Short mmCIF file of C-alpha atoms in Angstrom, two decimals:
data_model
loop_
_atom_site.label_atom_id
_atom_site.label_comp_id
_atom_site.label_asym_id
_atom_site.label_seq_id
_atom_site.Cartn_x
_atom_site.Cartn_y
_atom_site.Cartn_z
CA UNK A 64 -19.19 -4.64 16.88
CA UNK A 65 -15.99 -4.32 14.88
CA UNK A 66 -13.51 -2.08 16.65
CA UNK A 67 -10.05 -0.63 16.46
CA UNK A 68 -8.56 0.03 19.88
CA UNK A 69 -5.86 2.55 20.71
CA UNK A 70 -4.52 3.88 23.97
CA UNK A 71 -5.76 7.47 24.12
CA UNK A 72 -2.59 8.68 25.81
CA UNK A 73 -1.16 11.18 26.09
CA UNK A 74 2.07 9.41 25.29
CA UNK A 75 4.96 11.64 26.23
CA UNK A 76 8.49 11.03 24.91
CA UNK A 77 11.63 13.18 24.96
CA UNK A 78 12.98 14.63 21.74
CA UNK A 79 15.18 12.12 19.92
CA UNK A 80 13.56 9.07 21.50
CA UNK A 81 11.52 6.36 19.78
CA UNK A 82 7.76 6.76 20.07
CA UNK A 83 5.79 3.51 19.89
CA UNK A 84 2.09 3.70 19.05
CA UNK A 85 -0.04 0.59 19.22
CA UNK A 86 -3.36 -0.52 17.82
CA UNK A 87 -5.43 -3.70 17.97
CA UNK A 88 -8.36 -4.60 15.75
CA UNK A 89 -11.22 -7.03 16.20
CA UNK A 90 -12.16 -7.82 12.59
CA UNK A 91 -10.02 -10.73 11.36
CA UNK A 92 -11.19 -9.93 7.84
CA UNK A 93 -9.29 -6.64 7.83
CA UNK A 94 -6.77 -6.58 5.03
CA UNK A 95 -5.21 -3.11 4.99
CA UNK A 96 -4.10 -0.83 7.77
CA UNK A 97 -3.43 2.87 7.83
CA UNK A 98 -1.82 5.37 10.18
CA UNK A 99 -2.96 8.97 10.03
CA UNK A 100 -1.53 11.97 11.84
CA UNK A 101 -3.88 14.74 12.94
CA UNK A 102 -2.63 18.04 14.24
CA UNK A 103 -4.98 20.01 16.45
CA UNK A 104 -7.57 21.80 14.33
CA UNK A 105 -6.45 20.08 11.13
CA UNK A 106 -7.61 17.14 9.05
CA UNK A 107 -6.02 13.70 9.25
CA UNK A 108 -3.11 13.11 6.88
CA UNK A 109 -1.80 9.71 5.83
CA UNK A 110 1.53 8.68 7.35
CA UNK A 111 1.84 4.99 6.50
CA UNK A 112 -0.15 2.07 5.17
CA UNK A 113 0.63 -1.63 5.43
CA UNK A 114 -0.96 -4.73 3.94
CA UNK A 115 1.43 -7.57 4.73
CA UNK A 116 2.74 -9.05 7.95
CA UNK A 117 6.07 -7.64 9.03
CA UNK A 118 7.65 -4.23 8.96
CA UNK A 119 7.42 -1.39 6.50
CA UNK A 120 9.82 1.53 6.81
CA UNK A 121 9.53 5.05 5.42
CA UNK A 122 12.08 7.51 6.69
CA UNK A 123 11.72 7.87 10.47
CA UNK A 124 8.47 5.86 10.45
CA UNK A 125 8.07 2.08 10.66
CA UNK A 126 4.72 0.34 10.55
CA UNK A 127 4.48 -3.18 11.92
CA UNK A 128 1.68 -5.65 11.29
CA UNK A 129 0.95 -8.97 12.98
CA UNK A 130 -2.29 -10.39 11.63
CA UNK A 131 -2.19 -13.45 13.90
CA UNK A 132 -2.23 -11.17 16.94
CA UNK A 133 -4.44 -8.56 15.22
CA UNK A 134 -1.93 -5.93 16.13
CA UNK A 135 -0.55 -2.92 14.28
CA UNK A 136 2.06 -0.50 15.50
CA UNK A 137 3.81 2.66 14.39
CA UNK A 138 7.33 3.47 15.48
CA UNK A 139 8.66 7.01 15.14
CA UNK A 140 12.44 7.21 15.44
CA UNK A 141 14.29 10.36 16.47
CA UNK A 142 11.01 11.95 17.60
CA UNK A 143 10.72 15.68 17.05
CA UNK A 144 8.42 18.22 18.72
CA UNK A 145 6.75 18.59 15.30
CA UNK A 146 5.62 14.96 15.64
CA UNK A 147 3.33 16.01 18.50
CA UNK A 148 -0.15 15.19 17.24
CA UNK A 149 -2.90 12.61 17.51
CA UNK A 150 -2.23 9.41 15.58
CA UNK A 151 -5.21 7.50 14.20
CA UNK A 152 -5.08 3.82 13.30
CA UNK A 153 -7.56 2.46 10.73
CA UNK A 154 -8.38 -1.05 9.50
CA UNK A 155 -9.96 -1.78 6.13
CA UNK A 156 -12.06 -4.84 5.30
CA UNK A 157 -12.99 -4.83 1.62
CA UNK A 158 -16.15 -6.79 2.38
CA UNK A 159 -17.13 -4.97 5.57
CA UNK A 160 -19.63 -2.28 6.48
CA UNK A 161 -19.02 1.34 7.52
CA UNK A 162 -17.52 1.84 4.14
CA UNK A 163 -15.21 -1.06 4.94
CA UNK A 164 -13.05 1.18 7.13
CA UNK A 165 -12.89 1.39 10.94
CA UNK A 166 -10.92 4.13 12.73
CA UNK A 167 -9.56 4.02 16.25
CA UNK A 168 -10.09 7.03 18.50
CA UNK A 169 -6.43 8.00 18.30
CA UNK A 170 -3.38 8.28 20.55
CA UNK A 171 -2.15 11.73 21.47
CA UNK A 172 1.63 11.97 21.25
CA UNK A 173 3.62 14.73 22.94
CA UNK A 174 7.33 15.08 22.14
CA UNK A 175 9.11 17.21 24.74
CA UNK A 176 12.13 19.30 23.66
CA UNK B 10 -8.70 19.02 -8.46
CA UNK B 11 -5.52 18.52 -6.50
CA UNK B 12 -7.27 17.46 -3.34
CA UNK B 13 -10.61 17.02 -1.64
CA UNK B 14 -12.40 20.35 -1.46
CA UNK B 15 -15.04 21.15 1.16
CA UNK B 16 -17.23 24.20 1.45
CA UNK B 17 -17.93 26.26 3.37
CA UNK B 18 -14.92 26.04 5.68
CA UNK B 19 -16.97 27.53 8.50
CA UNK B 20 -20.71 27.75 9.00
CA UNK B 21 -22.59 29.38 11.83
CA UNK B 22 -26.31 28.76 11.90
CA UNK B 23 -29.21 29.20 14.25
CA UNK B 24 -30.84 26.26 15.92
CA UNK B 25 -33.67 24.92 13.77
CA UNK B 26 -32.21 26.04 10.44
CA UNK B 27 -31.18 23.66 7.67
CA UNK B 28 -27.59 23.53 6.41
CA UNK B 29 -25.88 22.03 3.38
CA UNK B 30 -22.25 21.02 3.35
CA UNK B 31 -20.46 20.32 0.09
CA UNK B 32 -17.64 17.95 -0.80
CA UNK B 33 -15.80 17.83 -4.10
CA UNK B 34 -13.66 14.65 -4.14
CA UNK B 35 -10.44 13.97 -5.98
CA UNK B 36 -11.18 13.32 -9.63
CA UNK B 37 -11.51 9.60 -10.35
CA UNK B 38 -12.04 8.58 -6.74
CA UNK B 39 -15.06 6.31 -6.60
CA UNK B 40 -15.31 6.06 -2.81
CA UNK B 41 -16.51 9.02 -0.73
CA UNK B 42 -16.90 9.17 3.04
CA UNK B 43 -18.41 11.67 5.48
CA UNK B 44 -17.24 11.78 9.08
CA UNK B 45 -18.05 14.01 12.02
CA UNK B 46 -15.54 15.00 14.67
CA UNK B 47 -16.54 16.76 17.86
CA UNK B 48 -13.92 18.69 19.84
CA UNK B 49 -11.31 16.34 21.26
CA UNK B 50 -13.09 13.26 19.97
CA UNK B 51 -12.41 10.62 17.35
CA UNK B 52 -13.90 10.32 13.88
CA UNK B 53 -17.57 9.36 13.80
CA UNK B 54 -18.55 7.62 10.56
CA UNK B 55 -21.66 9.06 8.92
CA UNK B 56 -22.08 7.73 5.39
CA UNK B 57 -20.15 6.04 2.57
CA UNK B 58 -20.68 6.15 -1.20
CA UNK B 59 -19.03 3.72 -3.60
CA UNK B 60 -19.63 4.14 -7.30
CA UNK B 61 -23.24 3.47 -8.25
CA UNK B 62 -23.91 1.19 -5.27
CA UNK B 63 -26.47 2.06 -2.62
CA UNK B 64 -24.76 4.21 0.03
CA UNK B 65 -23.95 2.83 3.48
CA UNK B 66 -26.01 5.15 5.70
CA UNK B 67 -25.49 3.18 8.90
CA UNK B 68 -23.69 6.03 10.67
CA UNK B 69 -26.25 8.79 10.17
CA UNK B 70 -27.30 9.78 13.73
CA UNK B 71 -30.90 10.70 12.95
CA UNK B 72 -33.33 11.23 10.10
CA UNK B 73 -32.43 14.93 10.14
CA UNK B 74 -29.22 13.94 8.36
CA UNK B 75 -29.12 13.01 4.69
CA UNK B 76 -26.54 12.96 1.94
CA UNK B 77 -26.43 12.54 -1.77
CA UNK B 78 -23.76 12.17 -4.38
CA UNK B 79 -24.58 13.40 -7.84
CA UNK B 80 -22.98 11.90 -10.92
CA UNK B 81 -20.55 9.93 -8.82
CA UNK B 82 -18.69 13.10 -7.95
CA UNK B 83 -19.81 16.00 -5.75
CA UNK B 84 -21.57 15.13 -2.50
CA UNK B 85 -23.84 17.21 -0.29
CA UNK B 86 -24.53 16.49 3.37
CA UNK B 87 -27.76 18.10 4.56
CA UNK B 88 -28.71 18.61 8.18
CA UNK B 89 -32.31 19.67 8.78
CA UNK B 90 -33.57 21.50 11.84
CA UNK B 91 -30.07 21.80 13.29
CA UNK B 92 -29.50 21.27 16.99
CA UNK B 93 -26.65 22.47 19.19
CA UNK B 94 -25.32 18.92 19.46
CA UNK B 95 -24.76 18.98 15.70
CA UNK B 96 -21.90 21.44 16.25
CA UNK B 97 -18.72 19.70 15.08
CA UNK B 98 -16.24 19.51 12.23
CA UNK B 99 -17.62 17.59 9.28
CA UNK B 100 -14.92 15.85 7.27
CA UNK B 101 -15.18 14.44 3.79
CA UNK B 102 -12.70 11.95 2.36
CA UNK B 103 -12.33 10.17 -0.95
CA UNK B 104 -10.32 7.26 -2.23
CA UNK B 105 -9.91 4.62 -4.86
CA UNK B 106 -11.37 1.34 -3.61
CA UNK B 107 -9.07 -0.27 -1.08
CA UNK B 108 -6.67 2.64 -1.06
CA UNK B 109 -5.97 5.20 1.67
CA UNK B 110 -8.45 8.00 2.25
CA UNK B 111 -7.61 11.58 1.38
CA UNK B 112 -9.35 14.07 3.65
CA UNK B 113 -10.63 17.53 2.91
CA UNK B 114 -10.03 20.43 5.31
CA UNK B 115 -13.46 20.03 6.82
CA UNK B 116 -16.41 22.29 7.55
CA UNK B 117 -16.65 23.64 11.08
CA UNK B 118 -20.35 23.86 11.93
CA UNK B 119 -21.50 25.93 14.88
CA UNK B 120 -25.16 25.88 15.86
CA UNK B 121 -26.16 28.78 18.11
#
């Protein structure tokens, strides 16, 4: 069973701190990785995607990928209360089943003012 | 269109009735996914369409659930003889192959 594992949280950080969200995946054939943010009662929206080992930065967000360790992370710098949401990690295997895409169950982040 | 469009946004139905949920993907997107999300839970994969290939139906929870995609565009998810456990938000997403998914706003289904 191919899985994407995330700590369900809640992860609580003070405003202005760095929030670190982690994800591991079981399918070594996964090639692309996505982070989605989902506010309560809303649909998931794409935050970051990463294909290559290393770091990818976009504003306050940094995605990190380590394929050898099958580990993906999302760092949120200068966290704001508006960042409070559930963050979903997803792994894509072009040759896999389930439409090639496996989602984790999400980590709930709470940023306290 | 500008984004993935789902209709209706809300649907209340009586137990035992059939319902149809519609998804209009982003123009040109060949991949289309249906997910179900119960309150406070993660995304549950239902079905995946890719171009003219046979759909991946491995996530459909029972034979009461079916979906079709006509002309490689609009998709309809049908639930027959609805049960209370079918109550959830049904999300549709589309993408180009290998690219990130774009989600619609979902249909909130309530079975009374």
